[in-house]
Amino acid sequence: FILSCHLNHSNPLLAVSHFDPQKYHDTLAVEWGIPLPARLQQAVNKRRAEYLASRLLARSVMAELGIDDFILTNAADRSPLWPAGIQASLSHSSGVVVVAATRQPCAVGVDVEQLMSETTAQETATLLMNEQEQQLLRTLPISFSAAATLLFSFKESVYKALWPQLHQPMDFLDAALVSVDFAQQSATLSLTQHVGERFARGTLLEADFMWQENQVITLITHQL
């Protein structure tokens, strides 16, 4: 079921796990002591597999931070409930799970996305990016669809990083890509709207990214 698991001992910790949804069966959840919640009892195997793989990785990452036998649960708004004193984020997509976590007082957001098609990139461009961002993406040394996927993932990471601080929805255009450094695999985004006392318009958010075959992982961290 679990094909591979890699942990980067950076700060925040960044862990990536690949799994095979077709190898999932309910006895695995029992064997590993991670019971399926009631809402997943009738879910398709793919959804159950994602749940188990993400909880296994979250448990491993928390163990690295000194918290043993942790089982990740969700709040009423479906956001993950991490241990006190831990800032963390989780994302999964098509057989891969990513978790980022730290004890430092900072906002953390991580996301993994599959490369979108050129058609999807063109159709969603006006929802996802402003005119300046479109121009910036077209200067990058990758296809427009790959650049759009990267941008989408950045903005998902921003949302995940800020949600625990704000508990309010954000629009894709509430943050804008300012620069991308492919050599360093880093980028900078700027908030275009005032979204809280700590997150005024113009606040800069630093991001890192990595490509893995046809998918991209992005990470946002911001000191609080």
PDB file of C-alpha atoms in Angstrom:
ATOM      1  CA  PHE A   1       0.000   0.000   0.000  1.00  0.00           C
ATOM      2  CA  ILE A   2       2.711   2.497   1.016  1.00  0.00           C
ATOM      3  CA  LEU A   3       5.233   2.606  -1.827  1.00  0.00           C
ATOM      4  CA  SER A   4       7.729   5.101  -0.406  1.00  0.00           C
ATOM      5  CA  CYS A   5       8.150   7.691   2.329  1.00  0.00           C
ATOM      6  CA  HIS A   6      10.713  10.483   2.484  1.00  0.00           C
ATOM      7  CA  LEU A   7      11.329  12.994   5.271  1.00  0.00           C
ATOM      8  CA  ASN A   8      13.312  16.206   4.903  1.00  0.00           C
ATOM      9  CA  HIS A   9      14.659  17.281   8.310  1.00  0.00           C
ATOM     10  CA  SER A  10      14.264  20.951   7.518  1.00  0.00           C
ATOM     11  CA  ASN A  11      12.207  23.458   9.450  1.00  0.00           C
ATOM     12  CA  PRO A  12       9.384  22.948   8.867  1.00  0.00           C
ATOM     13  CA  LEU A  13       9.723  19.202   8.508  1.00  0.00           C
ATOM     14  CA  LEU A  14       8.559  18.149   5.061  1.00  0.00           C
ATOM     15  CA  ALA A  15       7.432  14.564   4.449  1.00  0.00           C
ATOM     16  CA  VAL A  16       6.238  12.968   1.210  1.00  0.00           C
ATOM     17  CA  SER A  17       4.601   9.550   0.910  1.00  0.00           C
ATOM     18  CA  HIS A  18       3.547   7.691  -2.239  1.00  0.00           C
ATOM     19  CA  PHE A  19       0.855   5.031  -1.999  1.00  0.00           C
ATOM     20  CA  ASP A  20      -1.153   2.727  -4.249  1.00  0.00           C
ATOM     21  CA  PRO A  21      -4.916   3.233  -3.731  1.00  0.00           C
ATOM     22  CA  GLN A  22      -5.634  -0.087  -5.454  1.00  0.00           C
ATOM     23  CA  LYS A  23      -3.745  -1.946  -2.713  1.00  0.00           C
ATOM     24  CA  TYR A  24      -5.945  -0.489   0.029  1.00  0.00           C
ATOM     25  CA  HIS A  25      -8.224  -2.700   2.129  1.00  0.00           C
ATOM     26  CA  ASP A  26     -10.000  -1.960   5.409  1.00  0.00           C
ATOM     27  CA  THR A  27      -7.916  -4.409   7.437  1.00  0.00           C
ATOM     28  CA  LEU A  28      -4.915  -2.097   6.972  1.00  0.00           C
ATOM     29  CA  ALA A  29      -6.649   0.629   8.969  1.00  0.00           C
ATOM     30  CA  VAL A  30      -7.321  -1.886  11.753  1.00  0.00           C
ATOM     31  CA  GLU A  31      -3.762  -3.229  11.706  1.00  0.00           C
ATOM     32  CA  TRP A  32      -2.260   0.259  11.975  1.00  0.00           C
ATOM     33  CA  GLY A  33      -4.714   1.448  14.618  1.00  0.00           C
ATOM     34  CA  ILE A  34      -6.224   4.246  12.558  1.00  0.00           C
ATOM     35  CA  PRO A  35      -9.998   3.717  12.579  1.00  0.00           C
ATOM     36  CA  LEU A  36     -12.049   5.115   9.722  1.00  0.00           C
ATOM     37  CA  PRO A  37     -14.491   7.844  10.821  1.00  0.00           C
ATOM     38  CA  ALA A  38     -18.229   7.311  10.313  1.00  0.00           C
ATOM     39  CA  ARG A  39     -18.305   9.710   7.368  1.00  0.00           C
ATOM     40  CA  LEU A  40     -16.013   7.371   5.420  1.00  0.00           C
ATOM     41  CA  GLN A  41     -17.795   4.112   6.153  1.00  0.00           C
ATOM     42  CA  GLN A  42     -19.612   4.280   2.806  1.00  0.00           C
ATOM     43  CA  ALA A  43     -16.877   6.109   0.890  1.00  0.00           C
ATOM     44  CA  VAL A  44     -15.169   4.625  -2.163  1.00  0.00           C
ATOM     45  CA  ASN A  45     -11.848   2.862  -1.637  1.00  0.00           C
ATOM     46  CA  LYS A  46      -9.895   5.746  -3.180  1.00  0.00           C
ATOM     47  CA  ARG A  47     -11.144   8.134  -0.496  1.00  0.00           C
ATOM     48  CA  ARG A  48     -10.436   5.638   2.261  1.00  0.00           C
ATOM     49  CA  ALA A  49      -6.943   5.060   0.901  1.00  0.00           C
ATOM     50  CA  GLU A  50      -6.234   8.806   0.919  1.00  0.00           C
ATOM     51  CA  TYR A  51      -7.454   9.046   4.499  1.00  0.00           C
ATOM     52  CA  LEU A  52      -5.290   6.184   5.733  1.00  0.00           C
ATOM     53  CA  ALA A  53      -2.158   7.269   3.851  1.00  0.00           C
ATOM     54  CA  SER A  54      -2.459  10.844   5.110  1.00  0.00           C
ATOM     55  CA  ARG A  55      -3.011   9.739   8.730  1.00  0.00           C
ATOM     56  CA  LEU A  56      -0.040   7.383   8.569  1.00  0.00           C
ATOM     57  CA  LEU A  57       2.218  10.154   7.333  1.00  0.00           C
ATOM     58  CA  ALA A  58       0.877  12.646   9.886  1.00  0.00           C
ATOM     59  CA  ARG A  59       1.568  10.126  12.656  1.00  0.00           C
ATOM     60  CA  SER A  60       5.144   9.639  11.428  1.00  0.00           C
ATOM     61  CA  VAL A  61       5.794  13.376  11.253  1.00  0.00           C
ATOM     62  CA  MET A  62       4.362  13.995  14.727  1.00  0.00           C
ATOM     63  CA  ALA A  63       6.583  11.197  16.081  1.00  0.00           C
ATOM     64  CA  GLU A  64       9.582  13.096  14.695  1.00  0.00           C
ATOM     65  CA  LEU A  65       8.400  16.063  16.778  1.00  0.00           C
ATOM     66  CA  GLY A  66       8.132  13.936  19.929  1.00  0.00           C
ATOM     67  CA  ILE A  67       4.403  13.181  19.786  1.00  0.00           C
ATOM     68  CA  ASP A  68       3.800   9.424  19.607  1.00  0.00           C
ATOM     69  CA  ASP A  69       0.695   7.544  18.435  1.00  0.00           C
ATOM     70  CA  PHE A  70      -0.954  10.665  17.049  1.00  0.00           C
ATOM     71  CA  ILE A  71      -4.145  10.237  15.042  1.00  0.00           C
ATOM     72  CA  LEU A  72      -5.148  13.259  12.994  1.00  0.00           C
ATOM     73  CA  THR A  73      -8.808  14.267  13.261  1.00  0.00           C
ATOM     74  CA  ASN A  74     -10.786  17.154  11.781  1.00  0.00           C
ATOM     75  CA  ALA A  75     -12.618  20.175  13.149  1.00  0.00           C
ATOM     76  CA  ALA A  76     -16.225  20.925  12.247  1.00  0.00           C
ATOM     77  CA  ASP A  77     -15.003  22.949   9.243  1.00  0.00           C
ATOM     78  CA  ARG A  78     -13.036  19.862   8.082  1.00  0.00           C
ATOM     79  CA  SER A  79      -9.682  21.518   8.796  1.00  0.00           C
ATOM     80  CA  PRO A  80      -7.088  19.227  10.466  1.00  0.00           C
ATOM     81  CA  LEU A  81      -6.680  19.342  14.254  1.00  0.00           C
ATOM     82  CA  TRP A  82      -2.958  19.326  15.054  1.00  0.00           C
ATOM     83  CA  PRO A  83      -1.454  19.023  18.563  1.00  0.00           C
ATOM     84  CA  ALA A  84      -1.082  22.169  20.652  1.00  0.00           C
ATOM     85  CA  GLY A  85       2.108  24.019  19.795  1.00  0.00           C
ATOM     86  CA  ILE A  86       2.343  22.481  16.324  1.00  0.00           C
ATOM     87  CA  GLN A  87       1.812  24.407  13.097  1.00  0.00           C
ATOM     88  CA  ALA A  88       1.226  21.980  10.251  1.00  0.00           C
ATOM     89  CA  SER A  89      -0.435  21.413   6.895  1.00  0.00           C
ATOM     90  CA  LEU A  90      -1.408  18.392   4.804  1.00  0.00           C
ATOM     91  CA  SER A  91      -2.252  17.777   1.163  1.00  0.00           C
ATOM     92  CA  HIS A  92      -2.885  14.719  -1.012  1.00  0.00           C
ATOM     93  CA  SER A  93      -3.444  14.068  -4.699  1.00  0.00           C
ATOM     94  CA  SER A  94      -3.432  10.930  -6.877  1.00  0.00           C
ATOM     95  CA  GLY A  95      -1.310   8.598  -4.809  1.00  0.00           C
ATOM     96  CA  VAL A  96       0.846  11.119  -2.961  1.00  0.00           C
ATOM     97  CA  VAL A  97       0.547  12.721   0.485  1.00  0.00           C
ATOM     98  CA  VAL A  98       2.579  15.672   1.770  1.00  0.00           C
ATOM     99  CA  VAL A  99       2.839  16.945   5.352  1.00  0.00           C
ATOM    100  CA  ALA A 100       4.740  20.001   6.609  1.00  0.00           C
ATOM    101  CA  ALA A 101       5.056  20.678  10.343  1.00  0.00           C
ATOM    102  CA  THR A 102       6.983  22.840  12.800  1.00  0.00           C
ATOM    103  CA  ARG A 103       7.002  23.951  16.438  1.00  0.00           C
ATOM    104  CA  GLN A 104       8.011  27.445  15.362  1.00  0.00           C
ATOM    105  CA  PRO A 105       5.426  30.267  15.553  1.00  0.00           C
ATOM    106  CA  CYS A 106       4.731  30.497  11.849  1.00  0.00           C
ATOM    107  CA  ALA A 107       1.959  29.939   9.355  1.00  0.00           C
ATOM    108  CA  VAL A 108       2.509  26.798   7.277  1.00  0.00           C
ATOM    109  CA  GLY A 109       0.741  25.728   4.107  1.00  0.00           C
ATOM    110  CA  VAL A 110       1.616  22.831   1.809  1.00  0.00           C
ATOM    111  CA  ASP A 111      -0.017  21.609  -1.388  1.00  0.00           C
ATOM    112  CA  VAL A 112       0.505  18.963  -4.066  1.00  0.00           C
ATOM    113  CA  GLU A 113      -1.108  19.140  -7.505  1.00  0.00           C
ATOM    114  CA  GLN A 114      -1.132  17.064 -10.667  1.00  0.00           C
ATOM    115  CA  LEU A 115      -0.129  18.905 -13.824  1.00  0.00           C
ATOM    116  CA  MET A 116      -3.257  20.449 -15.341  1.00  0.00           C
ATOM    117  CA  SER A 117      -3.971  20.275 -19.052  1.00  0.00           C
ATOM    118  CA  GLU A 118      -3.395  23.209 -21.385  1.00  0.00           C
ATOM    119  CA  THR A 119      -7.170  23.467 -21.877  1.00  0.00           C
ATOM    120  CA  THR A 120      -7.816  23.671 -18.128  1.00  0.00           C
ATOM    121  CA  ALA A 121      -5.046  26.249 -17.731  1.00  0.00           C
ATOM    122  CA  GLN A 122      -6.568  28.484 -20.396  1.00  0.00           C
ATOM    123  CA  GLU A 123     -10.138  28.054 -19.129  1.00  0.00           C
ATOM    124  CA  THR A 124      -9.283  28.894 -15.513  1.00  0.00           C
ATOM    125  CA  ALA A 125      -6.765  31.666 -16.181  1.00  0.00           C
ATOM    126  CA  THR A 126      -9.096  34.572 -15.445  1.00  0.00           C
ATOM    127  CA  LEU A 127     -10.265  32.979 -12.185  1.00  0.00           C
ATOM    128  CA  LEU A 128      -6.776  32.081 -11.016  1.00  0.00           C
ATOM    129  CA  MET A 129      -4.554  34.970 -12.042  1.00  0.00           C
ATOM    130  CA  ASN A 130      -4.505  38.677 -12.821  1.00  0.00           C
ATOM    131  CA  GLU A 131      -3.035  40.128 -16.011  1.00  0.00           C
ATOM    132  CA  GLN A 132       0.382  40.731 -14.487  1.00  0.00           C
ATOM    133  CA  GLU A 133       0.552  37.138 -13.285  1.00  0.00           C
ATOM    134  CA  GLN A 134      -0.364  35.857 -16.739  1.00  0.00           C
ATOM    135  CA  GLN A 135       2.484  37.853 -18.209  1.00  0.00           C
ATOM    136  CA  LEU A 136       4.895  36.550 -15.552  1.00  0.00           C
ATOM    137  CA  LEU A 137       3.884  32.921 -16.103  1.00  0.00           C
ATOM    138  CA  ARG A 138       4.507  33.219 -19.838  1.00  0.00           C
ATOM    139  CA  THR A 139       8.122  34.253 -19.146  1.00  0.00           C
ATOM    140  CA  LEU A 140       8.874  31.085 -17.142  1.00  0.00           C
ATOM    141  CA  PRO A 141      10.921  28.271 -18.754  1.00  0.00           C
ATOM    142  CA  ILE A 142       7.997  25.822 -18.624  1.00  0.00           C
ATOM    143  CA  SER A 143       4.706  25.368 -20.456  1.00  0.00           C
ATOM    144  CA  PHE A 144       1.809  27.656 -19.579  1.00  0.00           C
ATOM    145  CA  SER A 145      -0.139  24.694 -18.186  1.00  0.00           C
ATOM    146  CA  ALA A 146       2.774  23.785 -15.891  1.00  0.00           C
ATOM    147  CA  ALA A 147       3.141  27.411 -14.810  1.00  0.00           C
ATOM    148  CA  ALA A 148      -0.601  27.655 -14.127  1.00  0.00           C
ATOM    149  CA  THR A 149      -0.434  24.471 -12.053  1.00  0.00           C
ATOM    150  CA  LEU A 150       2.436  25.947 -10.054  1.00  0.00           C
ATOM    151  CA  LEU A 151       0.481  29.151  -9.461  1.00  0.00           C
ATOM    152  CA  PHE A 152      -2.653  27.251  -8.437  1.00  0.00           C
ATOM    153  CA  SER A 153      -0.617  25.215  -5.957  1.00  0.00           C
ATOM    154  CA  PHE A 154       1.030  28.347  -4.524  1.00  0.00           C
ATOM    155  CA  LYS A 155      -2.386  29.874  -3.879  1.00  0.00           C
ATOM    156  CA  GLU A 156      -3.712  26.676  -2.315  1.00  0.00           C
ATOM    157  CA  SER A 157      -0.690  26.731   0.024  1.00  0.00           C
ATOM    158  CA  VAL A 158      -1.387  30.366   0.896  1.00  0.00           C
ATOM    159  CA  TYR A 159      -4.980  29.517   1.765  1.00  0.00           C
ATOM    160  CA  LYS A 160      -3.909  26.565   3.927  1.00  0.00           C
ATOM    161  CA  ALA A 161      -1.275  28.649   5.701  1.00  0.00           C
ATOM    162  CA  LEU A 162      -3.644  31.496   6.517  1.00  0.00           C
ATOM    163  CA  TRP A 163      -6.813  29.536   7.340  1.00  0.00           C
ATOM    164  CA  PRO A 164      -5.761  28.576  10.919  1.00  0.00           C
ATOM    165  CA  GLN A 165      -4.971  32.241  11.580  1.00  0.00           C
ATOM    166  CA  LEU A 166      -8.050  33.776   9.933  1.00  0.00           C
ATOM    167  CA  HIS A 167     -10.771  31.122   9.586  1.00  0.00           C
ATOM    168  CA  GLN A 168     -12.145  32.939   6.580  1.00  0.00           C
ATOM    169  CA  PRO A 169     -12.260  32.031   2.874  1.00  0.00           C
ATOM    170  CA  MET A 170      -9.925  33.633   0.356  1.00  0.00           C
ATOM    171  CA  ASP A 171     -10.250  34.294  -3.376  1.00  0.00           C
ATOM    172  CA  PHE A 172      -7.539  33.212  -5.765  1.00  0.00           C
ATOM    173  CA  LEU A 173      -6.925  36.869  -6.598  1.00  0.00           C
ATOM    174  CA  ASP A 174      -6.363  37.816  -2.930  1.00  0.00           C
ATOM    175  CA  ALA A 175      -2.720  36.814  -3.375  1.00  0.00           C
ATOM    176  CA  ALA A 176      -0.549  37.500  -6.408  1.00  0.00           C
ATOM    177  CA  LEU A 177       2.672  35.926  -7.604  1.00  0.00           C
ATOM    178  CA  VAL A 178       5.470  38.508  -7.589  1.00  0.00           C
ATOM    179  CA  SER A 179       8.562  36.523  -8.589  1.00  0.00           C
ATOM    180  CA  VAL A 180       9.793  32.999  -9.286  1.00  0.00           C
ATOM    181  CA  ASP A 181      13.388  31.751  -9.021  1.00  0.00           C
ATOM    182  CA  PHE A 182      13.653  28.399 -10.817  1.00  0.00           C
ATOM    183  CA  ALA A 183      17.301  27.911  -9.866  1.00  0.00           C
ATOM    184  CA  GLN A 184      16.468  28.159  -6.157  1.00  0.00           C
ATOM    185  CA  GLN A 185      12.965  26.671  -6.555  1.00  0.00           C
ATOM    186  CA  SER A 186      11.522  29.570  -4.623  1.00  0.00           C
ATOM    187  CA  ALA A 187       8.939  32.287  -5.160  1.00  0.00           C
ATOM    188  CA  THR A 188       7.333  35.297  -3.540  1.00  0.00           C
ATOM    189  CA  LEU A 189       3.642  36.169  -3.386  1.00  0.00           C
ATOM    190  CA  SER A 190       1.977  39.341  -2.143  1.00  0.00           C
ATOM    191  CA  LEU A 191      -1.443  39.740  -0.556  1.00  0.00           C
ATOM    192  CA  THR A 192      -3.638  42.015  -2.654  1.00  0.00           C
ATOM    193  CA  GLN A 193      -6.280  42.420   0.058  1.00  0.00           C
ATOM    194  CA  HIS A 194      -6.273  43.133   3.783  1.00  0.00           C
ATOM    195  CA  VAL A 195      -7.161  39.749   5.324  1.00  0.00           C
ATOM    196  CA  GLY A 196      -6.490  40.287   9.023  1.00  0.00           C
ATOM    197  CA  GLU A 197      -4.385  42.230  11.513  1.00  0.00           C
ATOM    198  CA  ARG A 198      -1.264  40.199  10.745  1.00  0.00           C
ATOM    199  CA  PHE A 199      -1.930  39.982   7.031  1.00  0.00           C
ATOM    200  CA  ALA A 200      -2.318  43.453   5.587  1.00  0.00           C
ATOM    201  CA  ARG A 201      -2.390  44.202   1.890  1.00  0.00           C
ATOM    202  CA  GLY A 202       1.139  44.011   0.524  1.00  0.00           C
ATOM    203  CA  THR A 203       2.307  41.346   2.998  1.00  0.00           C
ATOM    204  CA  LEU A 204       4.944  39.206   1.278  1.00  0.00           C
ATOM    205  CA  LEU A 205       4.783  35.423   1.564  1.00  0.00           C
ATOM    206  CA  GLU A 206       7.797  33.281   0.741  1.00  0.00           C
ATOM    207  CA  ALA A 207       7.313  29.960  -1.041  1.00  0.00           C
ATOM    208  CA  ASP A 208       9.355  26.934  -2.056  1.00  0.00           C
ATOM    209  CA  PHE A 209       8.465  24.360  -4.681  1.00  0.00           C
ATOM    210  CA  MET A 210       9.610  21.077  -6.201  1.00  0.00           C
ATOM    211  CA  TRP A 211       8.635  19.074  -9.270  1.00  0.00           C
ATOM    212  CA  GLN A 212       8.049  15.327  -9.034  1.00  0.00           C
ATOM    213  CA  GLU A 213       7.329  13.861 -12.465  1.00  0.00           C
ATOM    214  CA  ASN A 214       3.898  15.280 -13.416  1.00  0.00           C
ATOM    215  CA  GLN A 215       3.138  16.915 -10.107  1.00  0.00           C
ATOM    216  CA  VAL A 216       4.301  19.893  -8.109  1.00  0.00           C
ATOM    217  CA  ILE A 217       4.631  20.427  -4.353  1.00  0.00           C
ATOM    218  CA  THR A 218       4.565  23.937  -2.913  1.00  0.00           C
ATOM    219  CA  LEU A 219       5.266  25.170   0.604  1.00  0.00           C
ATOM    220  CA  ILE A 220       4.438  28.529   2.181  1.00  0.00           C
ATOM    221  CA  THR A 221       5.909  29.603   5.510  1.00  0.00           C
ATOM    222  CA  HIS A 222       5.412  32.951   7.228  1.00  0.00           C
ATOM    223  CA  GLN A 223       6.658  34.005  10.657  1.00  0.00           C
ATOM    224  CA  LEU A 224       3.898  35.144  13.024  1.00  0.00           C
TER     225      LEU A 224
END
